[in-house]
PDB file of C-alpha atoms and ligand atoms in Angstrom:
ATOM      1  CA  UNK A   1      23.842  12.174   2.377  1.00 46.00           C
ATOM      2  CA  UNK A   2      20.651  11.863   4.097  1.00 56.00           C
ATOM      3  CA  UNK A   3      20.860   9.415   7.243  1.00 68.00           C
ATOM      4  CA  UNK A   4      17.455   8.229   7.476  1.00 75.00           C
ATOM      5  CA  UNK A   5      18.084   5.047   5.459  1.00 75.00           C
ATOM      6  CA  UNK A   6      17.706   1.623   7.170  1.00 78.00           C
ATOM      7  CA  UNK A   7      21.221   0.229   5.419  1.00 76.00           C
ATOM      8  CA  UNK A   8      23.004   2.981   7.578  1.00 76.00           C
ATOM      9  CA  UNK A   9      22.022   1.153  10.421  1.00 82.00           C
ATOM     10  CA  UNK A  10      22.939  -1.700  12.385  1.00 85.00           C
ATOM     11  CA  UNK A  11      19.660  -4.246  12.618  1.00 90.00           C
ATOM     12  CA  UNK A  12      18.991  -7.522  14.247  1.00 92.00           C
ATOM     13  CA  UNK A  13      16.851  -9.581  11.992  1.00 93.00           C
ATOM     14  CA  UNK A  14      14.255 -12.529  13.556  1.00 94.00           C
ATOM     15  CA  UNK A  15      14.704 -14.849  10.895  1.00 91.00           C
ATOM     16  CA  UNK A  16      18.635 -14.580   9.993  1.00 90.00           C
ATOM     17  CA  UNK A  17      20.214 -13.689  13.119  1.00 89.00           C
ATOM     18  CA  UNK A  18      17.744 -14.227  16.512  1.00 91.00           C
ATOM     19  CA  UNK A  19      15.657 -16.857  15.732  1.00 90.00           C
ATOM     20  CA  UNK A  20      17.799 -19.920  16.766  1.00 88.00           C
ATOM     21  CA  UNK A  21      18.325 -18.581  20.375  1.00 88.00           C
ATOM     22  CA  UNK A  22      14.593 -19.553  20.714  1.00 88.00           C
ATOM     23  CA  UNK A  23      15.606 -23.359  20.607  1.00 85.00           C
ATOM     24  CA  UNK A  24      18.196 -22.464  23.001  1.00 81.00           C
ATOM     25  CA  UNK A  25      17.469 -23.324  26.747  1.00 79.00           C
ATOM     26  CA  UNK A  26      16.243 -20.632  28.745  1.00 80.00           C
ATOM     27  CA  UNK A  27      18.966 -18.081  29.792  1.00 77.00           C
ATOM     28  CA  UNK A  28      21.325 -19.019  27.035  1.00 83.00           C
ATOM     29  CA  UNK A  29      22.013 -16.068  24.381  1.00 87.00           C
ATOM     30  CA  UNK A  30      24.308 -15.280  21.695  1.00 89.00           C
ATOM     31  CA  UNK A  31      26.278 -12.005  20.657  1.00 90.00           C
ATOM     32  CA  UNK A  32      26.241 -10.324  17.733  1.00 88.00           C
ATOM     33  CA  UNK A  33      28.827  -7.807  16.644  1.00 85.00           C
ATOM     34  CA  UNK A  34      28.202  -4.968  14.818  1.00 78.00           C
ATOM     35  CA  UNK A  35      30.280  -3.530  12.534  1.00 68.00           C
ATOM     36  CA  UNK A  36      32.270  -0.705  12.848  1.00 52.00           C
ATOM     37  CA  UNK A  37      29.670   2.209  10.237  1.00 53.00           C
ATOM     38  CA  UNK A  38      28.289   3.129  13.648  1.00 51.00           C
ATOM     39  CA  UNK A  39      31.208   4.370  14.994  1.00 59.00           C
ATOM     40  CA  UNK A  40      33.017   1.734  17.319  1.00 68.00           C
ATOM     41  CA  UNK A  41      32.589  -1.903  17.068  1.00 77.00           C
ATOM     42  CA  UNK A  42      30.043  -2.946  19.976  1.00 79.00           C
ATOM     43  CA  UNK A  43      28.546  -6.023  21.134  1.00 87.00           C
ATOM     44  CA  UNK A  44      24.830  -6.759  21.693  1.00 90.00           C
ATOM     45  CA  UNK A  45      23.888  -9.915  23.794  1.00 91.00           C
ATOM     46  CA  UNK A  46      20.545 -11.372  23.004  1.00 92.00           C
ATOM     47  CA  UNK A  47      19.251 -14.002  25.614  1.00 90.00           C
ATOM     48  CA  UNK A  48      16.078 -16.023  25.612  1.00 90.00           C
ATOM     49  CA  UNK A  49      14.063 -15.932  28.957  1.00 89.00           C
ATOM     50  CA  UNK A  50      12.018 -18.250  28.123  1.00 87.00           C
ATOM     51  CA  UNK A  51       8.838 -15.557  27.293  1.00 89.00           C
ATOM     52  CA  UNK A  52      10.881 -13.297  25.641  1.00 91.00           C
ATOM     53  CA  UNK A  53      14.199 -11.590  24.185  1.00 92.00           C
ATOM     54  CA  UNK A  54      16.348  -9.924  26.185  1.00 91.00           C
ATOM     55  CA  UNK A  55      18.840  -7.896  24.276  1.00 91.00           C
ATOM     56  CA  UNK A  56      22.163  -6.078  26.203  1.00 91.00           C
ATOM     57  CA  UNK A  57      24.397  -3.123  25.111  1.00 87.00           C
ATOM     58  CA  UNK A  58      26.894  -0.773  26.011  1.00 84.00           C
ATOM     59  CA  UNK A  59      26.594   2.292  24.171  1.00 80.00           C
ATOM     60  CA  UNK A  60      26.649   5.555  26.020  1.00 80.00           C
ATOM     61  CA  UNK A  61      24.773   3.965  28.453  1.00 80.00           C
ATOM     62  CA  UNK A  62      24.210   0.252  29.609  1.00 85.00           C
ATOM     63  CA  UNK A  63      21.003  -1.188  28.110  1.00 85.00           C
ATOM     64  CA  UNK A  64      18.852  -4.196  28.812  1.00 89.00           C
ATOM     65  CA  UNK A  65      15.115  -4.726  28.121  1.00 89.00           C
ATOM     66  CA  UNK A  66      13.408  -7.599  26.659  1.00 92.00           C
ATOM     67  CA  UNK A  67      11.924  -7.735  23.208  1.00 93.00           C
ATOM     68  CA  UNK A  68       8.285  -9.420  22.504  1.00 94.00           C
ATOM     69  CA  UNK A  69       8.245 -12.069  19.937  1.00 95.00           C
ATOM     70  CA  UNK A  70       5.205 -13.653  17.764  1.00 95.00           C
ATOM     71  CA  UNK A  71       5.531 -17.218  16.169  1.00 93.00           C
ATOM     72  CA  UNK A  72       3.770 -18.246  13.067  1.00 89.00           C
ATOM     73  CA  UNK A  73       3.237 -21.605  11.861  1.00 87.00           C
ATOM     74  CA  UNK A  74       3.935 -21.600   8.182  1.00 84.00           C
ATOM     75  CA  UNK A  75       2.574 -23.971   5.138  1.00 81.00           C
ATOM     76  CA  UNK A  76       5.268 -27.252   5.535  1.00 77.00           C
ATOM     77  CA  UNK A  77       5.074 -27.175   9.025  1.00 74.00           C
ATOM     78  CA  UNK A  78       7.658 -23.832   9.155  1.00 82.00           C
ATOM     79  CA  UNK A  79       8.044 -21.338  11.139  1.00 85.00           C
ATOM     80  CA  UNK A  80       7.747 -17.609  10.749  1.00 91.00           C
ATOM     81  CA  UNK A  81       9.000 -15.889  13.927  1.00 94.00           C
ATOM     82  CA  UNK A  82       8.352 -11.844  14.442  1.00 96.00           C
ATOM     83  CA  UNK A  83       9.427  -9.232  16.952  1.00 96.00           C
ATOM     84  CA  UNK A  84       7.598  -7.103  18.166  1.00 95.00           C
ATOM     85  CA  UNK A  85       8.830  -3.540  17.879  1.00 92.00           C
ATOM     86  CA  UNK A  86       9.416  -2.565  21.590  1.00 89.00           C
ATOM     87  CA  UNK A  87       8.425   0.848  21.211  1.00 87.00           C
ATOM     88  CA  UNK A  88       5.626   1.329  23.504  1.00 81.00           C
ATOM     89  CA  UNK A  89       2.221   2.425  21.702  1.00 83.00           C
ATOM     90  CA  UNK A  90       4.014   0.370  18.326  1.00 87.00           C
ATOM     91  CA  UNK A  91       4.054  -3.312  18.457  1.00 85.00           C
ATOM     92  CA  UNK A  92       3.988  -3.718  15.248  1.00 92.00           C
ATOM     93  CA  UNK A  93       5.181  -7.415  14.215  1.00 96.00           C
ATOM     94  CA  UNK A  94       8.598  -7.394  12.000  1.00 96.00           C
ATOM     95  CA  UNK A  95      11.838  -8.923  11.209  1.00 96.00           C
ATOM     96  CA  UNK A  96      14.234  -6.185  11.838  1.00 95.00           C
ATOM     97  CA  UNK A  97      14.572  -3.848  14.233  1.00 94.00           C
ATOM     98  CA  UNK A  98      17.004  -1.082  13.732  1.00 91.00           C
ATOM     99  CA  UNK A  99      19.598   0.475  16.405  1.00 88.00           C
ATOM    100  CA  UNK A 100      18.853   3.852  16.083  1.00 84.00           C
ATOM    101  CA  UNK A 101      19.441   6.290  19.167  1.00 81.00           C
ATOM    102  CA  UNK A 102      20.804   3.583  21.058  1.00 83.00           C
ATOM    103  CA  UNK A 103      17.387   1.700  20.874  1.00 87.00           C
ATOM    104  CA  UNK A 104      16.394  -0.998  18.353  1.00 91.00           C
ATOM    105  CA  UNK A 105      12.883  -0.220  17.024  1.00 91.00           C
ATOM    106  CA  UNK A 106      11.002  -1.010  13.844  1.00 91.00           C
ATOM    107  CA  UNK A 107      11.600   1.055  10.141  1.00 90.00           C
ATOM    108  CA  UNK A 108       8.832   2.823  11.340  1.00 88.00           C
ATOM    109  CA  UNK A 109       9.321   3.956  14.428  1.00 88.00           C
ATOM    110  CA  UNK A 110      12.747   5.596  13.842  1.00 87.00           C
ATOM    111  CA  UNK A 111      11.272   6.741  10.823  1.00 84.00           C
ATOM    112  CA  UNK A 112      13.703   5.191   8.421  1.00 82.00           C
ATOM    113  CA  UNK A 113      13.309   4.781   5.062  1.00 73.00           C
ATOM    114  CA  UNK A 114      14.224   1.752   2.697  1.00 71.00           C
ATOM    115  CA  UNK A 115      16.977   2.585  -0.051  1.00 64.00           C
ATOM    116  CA  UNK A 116      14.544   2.344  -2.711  1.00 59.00           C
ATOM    117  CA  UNK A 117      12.572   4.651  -1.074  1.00 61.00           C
ATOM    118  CA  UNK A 118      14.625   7.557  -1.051  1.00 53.00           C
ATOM    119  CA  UNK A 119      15.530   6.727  -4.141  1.00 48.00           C
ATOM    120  CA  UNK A 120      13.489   9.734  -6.013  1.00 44.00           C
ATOM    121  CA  UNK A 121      16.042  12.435  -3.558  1.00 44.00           C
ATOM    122  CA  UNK A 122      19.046  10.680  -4.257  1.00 43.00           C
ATOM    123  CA  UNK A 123      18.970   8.808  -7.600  1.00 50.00           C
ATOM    124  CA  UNK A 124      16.073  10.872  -9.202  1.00 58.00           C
ATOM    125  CA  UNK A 125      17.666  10.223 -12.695  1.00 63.00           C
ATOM    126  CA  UNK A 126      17.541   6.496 -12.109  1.00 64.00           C
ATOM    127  CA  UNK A 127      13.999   6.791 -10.897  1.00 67.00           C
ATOM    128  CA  UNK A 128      13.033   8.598 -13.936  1.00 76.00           C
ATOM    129  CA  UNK A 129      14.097   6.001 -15.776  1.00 78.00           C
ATOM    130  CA  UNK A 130      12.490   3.178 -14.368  1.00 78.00           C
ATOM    131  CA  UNK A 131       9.555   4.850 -14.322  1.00 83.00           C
ATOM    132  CA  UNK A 132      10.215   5.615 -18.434  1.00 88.00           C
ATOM    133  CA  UNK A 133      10.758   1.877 -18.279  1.00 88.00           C
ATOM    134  CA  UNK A 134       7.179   0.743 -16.671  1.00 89.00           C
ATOM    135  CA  UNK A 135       5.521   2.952 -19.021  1.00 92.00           C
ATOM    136  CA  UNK A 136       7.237   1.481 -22.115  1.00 93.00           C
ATOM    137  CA  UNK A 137       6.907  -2.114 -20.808  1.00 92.00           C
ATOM    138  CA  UNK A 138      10.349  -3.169 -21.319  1.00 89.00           C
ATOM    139  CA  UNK A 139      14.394  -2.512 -20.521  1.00 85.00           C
ATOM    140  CA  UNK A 140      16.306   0.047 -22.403  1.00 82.00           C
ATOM    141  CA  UNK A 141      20.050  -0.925 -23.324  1.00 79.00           C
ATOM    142  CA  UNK A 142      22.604   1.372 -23.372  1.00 72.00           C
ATOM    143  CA  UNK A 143      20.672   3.975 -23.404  1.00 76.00           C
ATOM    144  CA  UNK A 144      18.502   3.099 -26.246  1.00 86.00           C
ATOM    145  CA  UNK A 145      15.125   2.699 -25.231  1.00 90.00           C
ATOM    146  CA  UNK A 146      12.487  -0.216 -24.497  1.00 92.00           C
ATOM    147  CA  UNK A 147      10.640  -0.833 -28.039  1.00 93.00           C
ATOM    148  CA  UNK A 148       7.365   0.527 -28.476  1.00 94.00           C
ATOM    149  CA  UNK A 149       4.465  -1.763 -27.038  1.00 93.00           C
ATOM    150  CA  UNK A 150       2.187  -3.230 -28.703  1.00 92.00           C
ATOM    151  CA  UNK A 151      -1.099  -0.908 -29.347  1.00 93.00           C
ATOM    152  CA  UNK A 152       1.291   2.238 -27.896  1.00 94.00           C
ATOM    153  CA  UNK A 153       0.527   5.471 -30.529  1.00 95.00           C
ATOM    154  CA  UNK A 154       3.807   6.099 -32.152  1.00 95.00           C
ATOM    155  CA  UNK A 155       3.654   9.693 -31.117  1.00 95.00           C
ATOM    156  CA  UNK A 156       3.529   8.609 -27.274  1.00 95.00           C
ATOM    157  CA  UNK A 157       6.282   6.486 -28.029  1.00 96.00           C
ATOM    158  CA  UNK A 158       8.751   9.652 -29.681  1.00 95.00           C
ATOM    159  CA  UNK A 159       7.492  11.495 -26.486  1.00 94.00           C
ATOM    160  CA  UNK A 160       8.870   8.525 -23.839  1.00 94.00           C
ATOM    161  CA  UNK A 161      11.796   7.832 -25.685  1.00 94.00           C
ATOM    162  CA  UNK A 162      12.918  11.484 -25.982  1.00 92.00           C
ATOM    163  CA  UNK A 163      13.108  11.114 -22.720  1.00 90.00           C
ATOM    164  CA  UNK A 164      14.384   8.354 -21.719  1.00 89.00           C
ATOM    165  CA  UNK A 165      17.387   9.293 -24.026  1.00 88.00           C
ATOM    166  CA  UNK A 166      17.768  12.806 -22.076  1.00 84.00           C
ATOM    167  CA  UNK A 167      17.154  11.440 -18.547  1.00 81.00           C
ATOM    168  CA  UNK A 168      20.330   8.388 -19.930  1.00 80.00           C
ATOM    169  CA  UNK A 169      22.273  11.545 -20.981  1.00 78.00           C
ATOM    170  CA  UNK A 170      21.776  13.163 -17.295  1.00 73.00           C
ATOM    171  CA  UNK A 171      22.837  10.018 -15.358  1.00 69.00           C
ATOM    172  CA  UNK A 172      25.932   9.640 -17.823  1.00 69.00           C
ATOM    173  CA  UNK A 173      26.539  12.742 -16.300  1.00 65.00           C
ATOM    174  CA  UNK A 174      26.053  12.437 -13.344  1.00 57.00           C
ATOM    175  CA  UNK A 175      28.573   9.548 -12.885  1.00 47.00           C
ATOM    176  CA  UNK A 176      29.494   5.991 -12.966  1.00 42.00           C
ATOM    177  CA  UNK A 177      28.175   5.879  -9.083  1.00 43.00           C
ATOM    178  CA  UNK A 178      24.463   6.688 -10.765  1.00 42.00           C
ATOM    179  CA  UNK A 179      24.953   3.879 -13.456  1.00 42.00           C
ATOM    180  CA  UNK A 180      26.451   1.341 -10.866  1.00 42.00           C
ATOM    181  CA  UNK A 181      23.529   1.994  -8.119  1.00 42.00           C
ATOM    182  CA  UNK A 182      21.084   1.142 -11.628  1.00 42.00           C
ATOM    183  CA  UNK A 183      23.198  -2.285 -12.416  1.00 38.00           C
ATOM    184  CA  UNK A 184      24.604  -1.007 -15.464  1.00 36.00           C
ATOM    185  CA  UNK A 185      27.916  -1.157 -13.844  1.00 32.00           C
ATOM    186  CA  UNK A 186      29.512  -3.228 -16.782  1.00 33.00           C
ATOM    187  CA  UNK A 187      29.615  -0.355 -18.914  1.00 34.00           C
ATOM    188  CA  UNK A 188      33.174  -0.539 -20.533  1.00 36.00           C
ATOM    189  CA  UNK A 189      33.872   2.885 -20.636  1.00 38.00           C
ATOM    190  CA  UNK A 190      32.648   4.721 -17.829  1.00 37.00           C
ATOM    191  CA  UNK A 191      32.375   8.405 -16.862  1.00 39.00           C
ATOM    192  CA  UNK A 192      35.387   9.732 -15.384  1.00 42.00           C
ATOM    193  CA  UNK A 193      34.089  12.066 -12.831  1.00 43.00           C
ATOM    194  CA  UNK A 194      32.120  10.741 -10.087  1.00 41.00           C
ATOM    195  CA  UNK A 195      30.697  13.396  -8.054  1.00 44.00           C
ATOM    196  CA  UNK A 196      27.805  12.355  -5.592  1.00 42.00           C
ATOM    197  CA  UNK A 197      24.929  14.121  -5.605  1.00 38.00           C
TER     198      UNK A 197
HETATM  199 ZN1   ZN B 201       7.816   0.371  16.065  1.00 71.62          ZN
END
């Protein structure tokens, strides 16, 4: 399994998790606690100074350094409230930083990549297929294929759903895992093996 992808880390978001502290008065924080995928459970304290975050952990060391924010007036008189990643030389405005390292930092910084992203190393079947899917403009079923679009030449459409068929044959075999991550996971008879790849 690769471990560059952002769901294999723990991540404070602005706008689900740190954003009410900024309503809080100055000094007053709240603790989040992560859950146990990064190896123990640990706590991180996240106080507003007024000017800015301040987040505290325990890891292998003792951390404590304050996080830049941005605010945003939306359209209805909303908010939109960023970090700022704290890397130096970054700053780039998001919602989530990521605990990588023992730091939090933007996607970017720790060079992380989004499931979906990664998605052509570890579900290349599955990308195939959606790919198959854009070309045919539609959504195969059980591993028929999309019908032909309107204006397609019938001897493109053989071609693409030749392959759609074999690239449905290769994830069948590849495992339920495959059709699951693809939301096909209703299938009533599924593989039995279920190897990763
Ligand atoms: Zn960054």
């Amino acid at each position: 399994m690769s471990s560059n992808i952002t769901n294999r880390y723990p991540h404070l978001s602005m706008m689900k998790h740190v954003k009410p502290i900024l309503s809080l008065n100055k000094g007053q924080g709240l603790t989040f606690k992560f859950p146990s995928h990064y190896g123990e459970d640990f706590h991180v304290q996240v106080f507003f100074t007024g000017t800015t975050i301040l987040v505290g952990y325990q890891l292998s060391e003792k951390w404590a350094y304050h996080i830049r924010y941005q605010e945003q007036k939306t359209q209805y008189e909303g908010k939109r409230v960023w970090f700022i990643c704290p890397i130096k030389g970054c700053k780039k405005r998001v919602d989530k930083l990521y605990l990588k390292e023992e730091l939090f930092a933007c996607r970017k910084c720790h060079k992380l990549l989004y499931p979906s992203q990664n998605r052509s190393k570890y579900f290349l079947p599955m990308y195939k297929l959606e790919r198959l899917e854009k070309k045919l403009k539609g959504k195969g079923r059980w591993g028929s294929p999309p019908p032909r679009p309107l204006g397609m030449h019938w001897e493109t459409y053989e071609r693409l759903a030749k392959e759609y068929a074999d690239v449905y044959c290769e994830i069948m075999e590849k495992g339920e895992a495959n059709i699951a991550a693809y939301g096909q996971s209703k299938m009533t008879k599924p593989p039995q093996h279920t190897d990763n790849i």
